[in-house]
Coordinates of C-alpha atoms in Angstrom, one line a residue:
M104 CA -0.1 0.2 0.2
I105 CA 1.6 3.4 -0.9
P106 CA 1.7 6.0 2.0
R107 CA -0.2 9.2 1.6
R108 CA 2.6 11.6 1.6
K109 CA 4.3 9.5 -1.4
I110 CA 1.1 10.3 -3.3
S111 CA 0.3 13.6 -2.5
L112 CA 3.6 14.3 -3.4
L113 CA 3.8 12.8 -7.0
R114 CA 0.6 14.2 -7.3
R115 CA 1.6 18.2 -6.3
K116 CA 5.0 17.0 -8.6
K117 CA 2.0 16.4 -11.4
K118 CA 0.8 19.6 -11.1
D119 CA 3.9 21.1 -10.8
R120 CA 4.8 20.1 -14.4
P121 CA 4.6 22.6 -16.6
S122 CA 1.7 22.8 -19.4
P123 CA 3.2 20.3 -22.5
D124 CA 1.3 23.8 -24.9
I125 CA 3.7 26.0 -23.5
L126 CA 7.2 26.0 -25.5
M127 CA 10.4 27.9 -23.8
P128 CA 12.6 29.3 -26.1
P129 CA 16.2 30.3 -26.3
E130 CA 15.1 34.1 -25.6
G131 CA 13.4 33.2 -22.4
V132 CA 9.9 33.9 -23.6
P133 CA 7.5 31.4 -23.0
L134 CA 4.9 30.5 -26.1
T135 CA 1.6 28.6 -25.4
L136 CA 1.5 26.5 -28.6
P137 CA -1.4 24.0 -28.5
V138 CA 0.4 20.2 -28.4
A139 CA -1.1 17.8 -32.3
G140 CA -2.8 15.0 -30.6
V141 CA -2.6 11.6 -32.1
G142 CA -5.3 11.8 -33.9
V143 CA -4.7 14.2 -36.1
R144 CA -1.1 13.3 -37.0
F145 CA -2.5 9.7 -38.4
A146 CA -5.2 11.8 -40.2
A147 CA -2.6 13.5 -41.8
Q148 CA -0.4 10.6 -42.1
I149 CA -2.9 8.9 -43.8
T150 CA -3.2 11.8 -46.3
D151 CA 0.7 12.1 -47.3
V152 CA 0.2 8.4 -47.9
L153 CA -2.5 8.3 -50.5
I154 CA -1.0 11.4 -51.6
T155 CA 2.5 9.6 -52.5
T156 CA 1.1 6.0 -53.2
I157 CA -0.9 8.1 -56.1
G158 CA 2.7 9.8 -57.1
S159 CA 4.0 5.8 -57.6
I160 CA 1.2 4.6 -59.2
C161 CA 1.1 7.5 -61.3
L162 CA 4.6 6.5 -62.6
L163 CA 4.2 2.4 -62.6
V164 CA 1.8 3.1 -64.9
L165 CA 4.2 4.7 -67.0
L166 CA 6.7 2.4 -66.9
S167 CA 4.4 -0.9 -68.0
A168 CA 3.0 1.3 -71.3
L169 CA 6.4 2.3 -71.7
N170 CA 7.5 -2.0 -71.2
L171 CA 10.2 -1.4 -68.4
T172 CA 8.4 -3.0 -66.0
T173 CA 7.2 -6.9 -66.5
P174 CA 4.2 -8.9 -64.3
R175 CA 7.3 -10.7 -61.8
T176 CA 8.7 -7.2 -61.3
I177 CA 6.0 -4.8 -61.0
V178 CA 5.2 -5.7 -57.2
A179 CA 9.3 -4.9 -56.4
I180 CA 9.3 -2.0 -58.8
G181 CA 6.3 -0.5 -57.0
A182 CA 7.4 -0.8 -53.4
L183 CA 10.8 0.2 -54.4
L184 CA 9.0 3.4 -56.2
F185 CA 7.0 3.8 -53.1
F186 CA 9.9 4.5 -51.2
V187 CA 11.7 6.8 -53.3
I188 CA 8.9 9.0 -54.0
R189 CA 8.4 9.3 -49.4
V190 CA 10.9 9.9 -48.2
P191 CA 11.8 13.1 -51.0
Y192 CA 8.4 14.1 -50.0
Y193 CA 8.0 14.8 -46.8
V194 CA 11.5 15.9 -46.1
I195 CA 11.2 18.6 -49.3
A196 CA 8.0 19.8 -48.1
E197 CA 9.4 20.3 -44.5
L198 CA 11.6 21.7 -45.9
G199 CA 10.3 24.6 -47.9
W200 CA 7.2 25.0 -46.0
N201 CA 8.5 25.4 -42.5
G202 CA 8.0 22.1 -41.0
Q203 CA 4.3 21.2 -42.7
T204 CA 3.0 18.4 -45.8
L205 CA -0.2 18.6 -47.5
G206 CA -1.9 16.6 -45.1
K207 CA -0.4 18.5 -42.4
R208 CA -1.6 22.0 -43.8
L209 CA -5.0 20.3 -44.5
M210 CA -5.6 19.2 -40.5
K211 CA -3.5 22.6 -39.6
I212 CA -0.7 21.3 -38.0
K213 CA 2.6 21.8 -38.4
V214 CA 6.6 20.3 -37.0
V215 CA 8.2 23.2 -34.1
S216 CA 11.8 22.9 -32.7
H217 CA 11.4 21.4 -29.4
D218 CA 13.1 23.7 -27.8
G219 CA 11.3 26.2 -29.8
G220 CA 14.4 27.2 -32.1
P221 CA 14.6 27.3 -35.9
L222 CA 13.9 23.8 -37.5
T223 CA 17.2 22.9 -38.9
A224 CA 17.1 20.3 -42.6
H225 CA 18.8 17.6 -39.9
A226 CA 16.0 17.2 -37.7
L227 CA 13.4 17.1 -40.8
V228 CA 15.5 14.5 -42.0
L229 CA 16.4 12.4 -38.8
R230 CA 12.6 12.6 -37.9
N231 CA 11.0 11.9 -41.6
L232 CA 14.4 9.1 -42.1
M233 CA 13.5 7.6 -38.4
K234 CA 9.6 7.0 -39.6
E235 CA 10.9 4.5 -41.8
A236 CA 11.4 2.4 -38.8
E237 CA 8.8 3.4 -37.3
I238 CA 5.6 3.6 -39.9
F239 CA 6.5 2.1 -42.4
L240 CA 8.1 -1.3 -42.1
P241 CA 6.3 -2.4 -39.3
A242 CA 3.0 -1.7 -40.9
T243 CA 5.4 -3.7 -43.9
L244 CA 4.9 -7.0 -41.6
L245 CA 1.9 -6.4 -40.0
L246 CA 0.8 -7.2 -43.5
T247 CA 2.9 -10.2 -44.1
L248 CA 2.5 -11.3 -41.0
N249 CA 1.8 -15.7 -41.3
T250 CA 0.2 -18.0 -38.4
A251 CA 3.2 -21.0 -40.2
T252 CA 6.1 -18.4 -38.6
P253 CA 4.1 -17.2 -34.6
F254 CA 8.0 -15.6 -33.7
A255 CA 7.6 -13.6 -36.4
S256 CA 4.4 -12.2 -35.6
I257 CA 5.2 -11.5 -31.9
A258 CA 7.4 -9.4 -33.0
S259 CA 5.8 -7.7 -34.7
L260 CA 3.2 -7.3 -33.5
A261 CA 5.5 -6.0 -30.1
W262 CA 7.7 -3.8 -32.7
I263 CA 3.8 -1.9 -33.7
T264 CA 3.1 -1.8 -30.3
M265 CA 6.0 -0.7 -28.9
G266 CA 5.6 2.7 -31.6
L267 CA 2.0 3.4 -31.1
M268 CA 2.7 3.3 -27.2
V269 CA 5.7 6.3 -27.4
P270 CA 3.2 9.2 -28.5
I271 CA 0.4 8.0 -26.3
L272 CA 2.7 8.2 -23.3
N273 CA 4.5 10.7 -24.3
R274 CA 3.1 14.4 -22.9
Y275 CA 4.1 15.9 -25.9
R276 CA 2.7 13.4 -28.2
R277 CA 6.1 12.7 -29.6
R278 CA 7.5 9.7 -31.5
L279 CA 10.9 8.4 -31.3
G280 CA 12.1 10.3 -34.6
D281 CA 10.3 13.5 -33.0
I282 CA 12.7 12.9 -30.3
M283 CA 15.8 12.5 -31.5
A284 CA 15.3 15.0 -33.8
G285 CA 14.1 17.4 -31.1
T286 CA 10.7 18.0 -32.6
H287 CA 7.3 18.3 -32.4
V288 CA 4.4 18.8 -33.4
I289 CA 1.9 21.0 -32.9
H290 CA -1.2 22.5 -33.5
L291 CA -1.4 26.2 -35.8
P292 CA -2.0 29.2 -33.6
V293 CA -5.3 31.2 -35.2
P294 CA -4.6 34.5 -35.6
V295 CA -7.4 37.2 -34.1
L296 CA -7.1 40.9 -35.4
L297 CA -7.2 43.4 -32.5
K298 CA -10.0 45.6 -32.9
D299 CA -9.8 49.2 -34.9
L300 CA -8.5 51.7 -32.2
A301 CA -9.3 54.3 -35.2
A302 CA -13.3 52.4 -35.2
E303 CA -13.9 53.7 -31.7
T304 CA -15.6 57.1 -31.6
P305 CA -15.0 58.5 -27.9
V306 CA -18.9 58.5 -25.8
V307 CA -20.1 62.1 -25.5
T308 CA -22.2 63.1 -23.8
E309 CA -24.6 66.3 -23.0
D310 CA -22.6 67.9 -20.5
R311 CA -19.6 67.0 -21.9
K312 CA -17.9 68.8 -25.0
K313 CA -16.1 67.4 -28.0
I314 CA -12.9 67.0 -28.1
T315 CA -11.3 68.2 -31.1
F316 CA -7.5 69.6 -32.1
L317 CA -5.9 71.5 -34.5
S318 CA -3.7 71.0 -37.4
H319 CA -0.4 72.6 -35.8
Q320 CA -0.9 70.8 -32.9
L321 CA -1.2 67.5 -34.0
D322 CA 2.6 68.4 -36.0
H323 CA 4.5 67.1 -32.4
Y324 CA 4.1 63.9 -32.5
G325 CA 4.7 61.1 -35.2
A326 CA 3.9 57.0 -36.5
F327 CA 6.3 56.2 -33.2
E328 CA 4.5 58.3 -30.8
L329 CA 1.2 56.9 -32.8
Q330 CA 2.2 53.2 -31.9
T331 CA 3.1 53.9 -28.5
L332 CA 0.4 55.2 -27.3
E333 CA -2.1 52.7 -28.5
A334 CA -0.5 50.5 -26.9
L335 CA -1.0 52.0 -24.0
L336 CA -5.1 52.3 -25.3
R337 CA -5.4 48.7 -26.0
A338 CA -3.7 48.0 -22.2
Q339 CA -6.9 49.9 -20.9
S340 CA -9.0 46.9 -22.3
Q341 CA -7.3 44.9 -19.6
R342 CA -8.4 44.3 -15.4
P343 CA -5.1 46.1 -13.2
T344 CA -5.1 45.0 -9.4
A345 CA -6.0 46.7 -6.9
G346 CA -2.3 48.0 -6.1
A347 CA -1.8 48.2 -10.0
E348 CA -5.2 51.1 -10.6
Q349 CA -4.0 53.7 -9.3
Q350 CA -0.3 53.5 -10.5
R351 CA -2.4 53.0 -14.2
Q352 CA -4.5 56.3 -13.6
A353 CA -1.2 58.5 -12.0
T354 CA 0.8 57.1 -15.3
I355 CA -2.6 58.2 -17.8
E356 CA -2.9 61.6 -15.8
T357 CA 1.5 61.9 -16.2
I358 CA 1.0 61.4 -20.3
V359 CA -2.3 63.1 -20.5
E360 CA -1.0 66.1 -19.3
K361 CA 2.6 65.5 -21.0
I362 CA 0.3 65.7 -24.7
R363 CA -1.7 69.1 -23.5
K364 CA 2.2 70.9 -22.4
K365 CA 3.5 69.3 -25.7
I366 CA 1.1 70.2 -27.9
G367 CA -0.5 73.6 -26.7
Y368 CA -3.9 71.8 -25.5
A369 CA -5.4 74.9 -22.9
D370 CA -8.6 73.4 -21.3
P371 CA -8.2 71.4 -18.9
V372 CA -9.0 67.1 -18.9
P373 CA -10.7 66.6 -16.5
P374 CA -9.7 62.9 -14.8
A375 CA -13.2 61.5 -15.8
D376 CA -12.2 62.5 -19.9
R377 CA -8.5 61.4 -20.0
L378 CA -9.2 57.8 -21.6
R379 CA -10.9 59.7 -23.9
F380 CA -9.0 62.7 -24.1
L381 CA -6.2 60.5 -25.7
Q382 CA -8.8 58.1 -27.4
A383 CA -10.1 61.1 -29.5
F384 CA -6.2 62.1 -29.5
Y385 CA -5.3 59.4 -31.4
N386 CA -8.1 59.4 -33.6
A387 CA -6.9 62.6 -34.7
Q388 CA -3.1 61.7 -34.4
R389 CA -3.8 58.9 -36.7
E390 CA -5.6 60.6 -39.2
H391 CA -2.9 63.6 -39.1
L392 CA -0.6 61.7 -40.0
E393 CA -2.3 59.3 -42.8
Q394 CA -3.2 62.3 -44.3
R395 CA 0.2 63.7 -44.9
Q396 CA 1.4 60.1 -46.0
L397 CA -1.0 60.5 -49.0
F398 CA 1.3 63.5 -50.9
G399 CA 4.3 61.8 -49.7
D400 CA 5.7 63.4 -46.4
R401 CA 5.7 60.8 -44.0
R402 CA 6.9 61.4 -40.3
E403 CA 8.4 58.6 -38.3
N404 CA 8.4 60.2 -34.7
K405 CA 8.6 63.6 -32.8
H406 CA 12.1 64.2 -34.4
Y407 CA 11.9 64.5 -38.2
A408 CA 10.8 68.1 -37.8
Q409 CA 13.9 68.7 -36.2
S410 CA 16.0 66.6 -38.2
D411 CA 15.0 68.0 -41.7
E412 CA 15.5 71.8 -40.2
D413 CA 19.0 70.4 -39.3
N414 CA 19.3 68.8 -42.4
Q415 CA 18.6 72.0 -44.5
T416 CA 21.3 73.9 -42.3
G417 CA 23.5 71.8 -42.8
D418 CA 22.7 71.5 -47.3

């Protein structure tokens, strides 16, 4: 009987283990990439096998039409063609499509490096050569099982079972080829488009006047400052902790006052209107920069005008 203390320690260790969906690249920034299950990988494998089988059959028909095969050699040549097409197909496809074959593209999965680094040609060649020993050779043995040779049949079944159990028991669903090559397969992340902040109109009630800016007030900032302001406004959608709310309000007040002083905005901004002020300034600044860019005047940052004047003085 296992002691309760040991059971609790095992549960704690299992709970403390990092999620298999989180990769830690060399840069130290964790990436959340959901690990692909055995089922979706098997579906992608079936698709790729069908594609390579069709290619082999087409070449075999061509060789038969050219009288380069005989009925005695057609099976051996077909198996050789299947091997010759299959191995380069997997390697070239994953090299060209950054870890994807046609089957993986259809299933929306891909191969990534287990440490979060870039995929290497060595890793892709190794994992696909190991696939021959893990999948295709056992599958061939499975088709040739014979009751007259029970030892070979038992050995083949044990090999197949072992090959299937490795990804099932592995928390990253890695087969032997992935373990040796340092890779595993993930679901493609779903891209999420952020809302356009310029499409949001600040709410104006009857007791609040509309915040407007003059053209000369918008000449003090460029695209870099606009991106910084956009990041600040997007961060407001996240709910802060109790201790961080006061600090966030202080930061917003500092930014509002700095902008007012920089652009010469005389009217004071009440605390309740500070975010509305920043949103209105963002919309007006973005529209102003886009209008200037239409006329070939692209302003990168607030130092653009000063550097331009210096260049003219130097000329």
